Amino acid sequence: MWYVGGEISLILNPDSMKPIYIQISEWLESEILNRTIDTNEKIYSQYQLAEMFNINPATAAKGINILADEKVLYKKRGLGMFVAADAKEIILIKRKNTKLNAMVTELAKEAVQLNVSEEELINMIRGMHQKIKGEEK
Amino acid sequence: MKTVECIELTKQYGKTKAINNLSFTLSENKITGLIGRNGAGKTTLLKMIAGYLRHSSGEIQVFGVNPFNSLKVSANTIFIDNGMSFSNMLTLLELLESAKRFYPNWNHDLALKLFDYFSFSPNLSHVNLSKGMKSTFNMIIGLAARCPLTIFDEPTSGMDAGTRKDFYRALLKDYIAEPRTIILSSHLIDEVEDILEEVLLIKNGEKLLHTPVEELKEFAIGIRGKTEALKEWMEKIEPIYIQEIGANISYAVIKNDRSLIELENAKAIGLEVVPVPTEDICTYLTSKTKGGIDHVFS
């Protein structure tokens, strides 16, 4: 979305199923992962985010609070929110979990549709896992 | 703290109830969008909150008092709509000067900068402005007044697309600089939803919903697919909106309260689950029939 009058609003996807505060928290995660904001540095305030994305400050605060609940951010009283020492690890673990979970769900569904038994499926996974590990060595 | 509180508020014009049994509270320093179709009662409600109209029954409190004939409310409130009349004896610049004397929190620097940005000629009179320019001038007064309760009734009517965007951005920036309670009425939720914190949706003078804006986004989902499959799956579900969109293909909007299993079942029989734009959710919720305008022609 281009803002008429010189300033540029950052882009949020209005058609996404994801609520804006989730999009904000994911954007902040990316900023942390690519080290735009490093550990123990201060993260954007809800008001800065509101201006950057042209959204209500309460919506921005919800995005920040998700990361605070996940211990990606910590609060310094009176100073704002800062990036935790293990923020990157927490984000990576979370992303792995959601991605892998989704793939396993798809896999299990496909197996059920094809009448593949639980044992057969586990054997297939075990075989593939060993093969890939062997190739890595 | 509550800035506005209505309990079973009713306003009757003759036998017609423009506002019917409406109860809600607006807490301090939030931006609330008042959304409804033409004739839903938005303006009547806002005028009662501003103290311009007396209510018929129920209770209304603004800053803890009945707003009608209240000096406290009128000193702390500004109501902006496109029916504002200003003296034609004064130039636009003189109007700003007199508003400055009237409103204690008035930010004259902001007023002059906006006046300049929107290229107003200082010596024009308000009556000579086009509809869009009038709205823009009124908006400047509404923002610069910085009243603890700021009400905009359809503020962008007549404004072009660029000015609308400018207005909403200016509103957001000035709200961040100086938080206050803002009520914004509109029938176009699309252009305001991002800057709102809460939405109050009304239909025929009654409250349909009062929720944080994200919850409105997740309020409904769309289901699309073969008409028979859809009908079968929807057997026990009351649709918010349903429409046949082609030969043997239908689209239904339902409340987003189905279990994941039910949605998986829908996908398994070839139905698609799609997000519904907030604008559409509002339109369907506030429409008079479940089939929309197509019903008139069928």
Coordinates of N, CA and C in Angstrom, one line a residue, chain A residues 1-5 7 9 14-15 17 19-21 47 50-59 62 109, chain B residues 31 117 162 165-166 168-170 172-173 175-176 194-197 212-214 217-218 221 264 273-275:
Chain A
M1 N 0.9 -1.2 0.0 CA 0.0 0.0 0.0 C 0.9 1.2 0.0
W2 N 0.8 2.1 -1.0 CA 1.5 3.3 -1.0 C 0.8 4.4 -0.4
Y3 N 1.5 5.2 0.4 CA 0.9 6.3 1.1 C 1.1 7.5 0.3
V4 N 0.0 8.2 0.0 CA 0.1 9.4 -0.8 C 0.6 10.5 0.1
G5 N 1.7 11.2 -0.3 CA 2.2 12.3 0.5 C 3.6 12.1 0.9
E7 N 5.4 9.5 2.5 CA 5.8 8.4 3.3 C 5.3 7.1 2.7
S9 N 4.0 3.2 3.7 CA 3.6 2.3 4.7 C 4.2 0.9 4.4
P14 N -3.6 -7.7 3.4 CA -4.9 -7.6 3.9 C -5.8 -8.8 3.5
D15 N -5.4 -9.6 2.5 CA -6.2 -10.7 2.1 C -5.8 -12.0 2.9
M17 N -5.5 -14.8 5.6 CA -6.3 -15.3 6.7 C -5.8 -14.9 8.1
P19 N -4.6 -12.8 11.1 CA -4.9 -11.4 11.6 C -3.7 -10.6 11.6
I20 N -3.9 -9.2 11.6 CA -2.8 -8.3 11.5 C -1.8 -8.4 12.6
Y21 N -2.3 -8.7 13.9 CA -1.3 -8.8 15.0 C -0.4 -10.0 14.8
Y47 N 3.8 2.1 19.3 CA 3.5 3.3 18.6 C 4.3 3.4 17.3
A50 N 2.7 1.1 14.9 CA 1.5 1.6 14.5 C 1.7 2.6 13.3
E51 N 2.7 3.5 13.5 CA 3.0 4.4 12.4 C 3.6 3.7 11.2
M52 N 4.5 2.7 11.4 CA 5.1 2.1 10.3 C 4.1 1.3 9.4
F53 N 3.2 0.7 10.1 CA 2.2 -0.2 9.3 C 0.8 0.5 9.2
N54 N 0.7 1.7 9.7 CA -0.6 2.4 9.6 C -1.7 1.6 10.3
I55 N -1.5 1.1 11.5 CA -2.5 0.3 12.2 C -2.7 0.9 13.6
N56 N -3.8 0.5 14.3 CA -4.0 0.9 15.6 C -3.0 0.4 16.6
P57 N -2.5 1.3 17.5 CA -1.4 0.9 18.4 C -1.8 -0.4 19.3
A58 N -3.1 -0.5 19.6 CA -3.5 -1.7 20.4 C -3.3 -3.0 19.6
T59 N -3.5 -2.9 18.3 CA -3.2 -4.1 17.4 C -1.7 -4.4 17.4
K62 N -0.7 -6.1 20.6 CA -1.0 -7.5 20.6 C 0.1 -8.4 20.0
K109 N -2.5 -38.1 6.7 CA -3.8 -38.1 5.9 C -3.7 -38.9 4.6
Chain B
I31 N -10.1 4.1 19.6 CA -10.7 4.5 18.4 C -11.8 3.4 18.1
Y117 N -1.1 22.0 3.8 CA -0.8 20.8 3.0 C -2.0 20.5 2.0
G162 N -7.0 9.9 -2.4 CA -5.8 10.4 -1.8 C -6.1 11.1 -0.5
K165 N -7.0 8.7 2.4 CA -5.8 8.1 3.0 C -5.1 9.0 3.9
D166 N -4.9 10.3 3.4 CA -4.2 11.3 4.2 C -5.0 11.5 5.5
Y168 N -7.0 9.5 7.2 CA -6.8 8.4 8.2 C -5.4 8.3 8.8
R169 N -4.4 8.6 7.9 CA -3.1 8.6 8.5 C -2.9 9.8 9.4
A170 N -3.4 11.0 9.1 CA -3.3 12.1 10.0 C -4.0 11.8 11.3
L172 N -4.5 8.9 12.7 CA -3.7 7.9 13.5 C -2.5 8.5 14.1
K173 N -1.8 9.4 13.3 CA -0.6 10.0 13.9 C -1.0 10.9 15.0
Y175 N -3.6 10.8 16.9 CA -4.0 10.0 18.0 C -2.9 9.4 18.8
I176 N -1.8 9.0 18.1 CA -0.6 8.5 18.8 C 0.0 9.6 19.6
D194 N -8.1 -1.0 9.8 CA -6.7 -1.1 10.3 C -6.4 -0.1 11.5
I195 N -7.1 1.1 11.4 CA -6.7 2.0 12.5 C -7.7 1.9 13.6
L196 N -8.7 1.1 13.5 CA -9.7 0.9 14.6 C -9.2 0.0 15.7
E197 N -9.7 0.2 16.9 CA -9.4 -0.8 17.9 C -10.7 -1.7 18.1
P212 N -13.5 -6.3 19.5 CA -12.2 -5.8 18.9 C -12.2 -6.1 17.4
V213 N -11.5 -5.3 16.7 CA -11.6 -5.4 15.2 C -11.1 -6.7 14.7
E214 N -10.1 -7.3 15.3 CA -9.6 -8.6 14.8 C -10.6 -9.7 14.9
K217 N -12.8 -9.8 12.0 CA -12.2 -10.4 10.9 C -12.3 -11.9 10.9
E218 N -12.3 -12.5 12.1 CA -12.4 -13.9 12.2 C -13.8 -14.4 12.5
I221 N -16.6 -17.4 8.0 CA -15.9 -18.0 6.9 C -16.8 -18.3 5.8
E264 N -12.9 -30.2 7.9 CA -12.2 -31.2 7.1 C -13.2 -32.0 6.3
V273 N -13.0 -23.9 1.7 CA -13.2 -23.0 2.8 C -12.4 -21.7 2.5
V274 N -13.0 -20.6 2.5 CA -12.3 -19.3 2.1 C -12.5 -18.2 3.1
P275 N -11.5 -17.3 3.2 CA -11.7 -16.2 4.1 C -12.7 -15.2 3.6

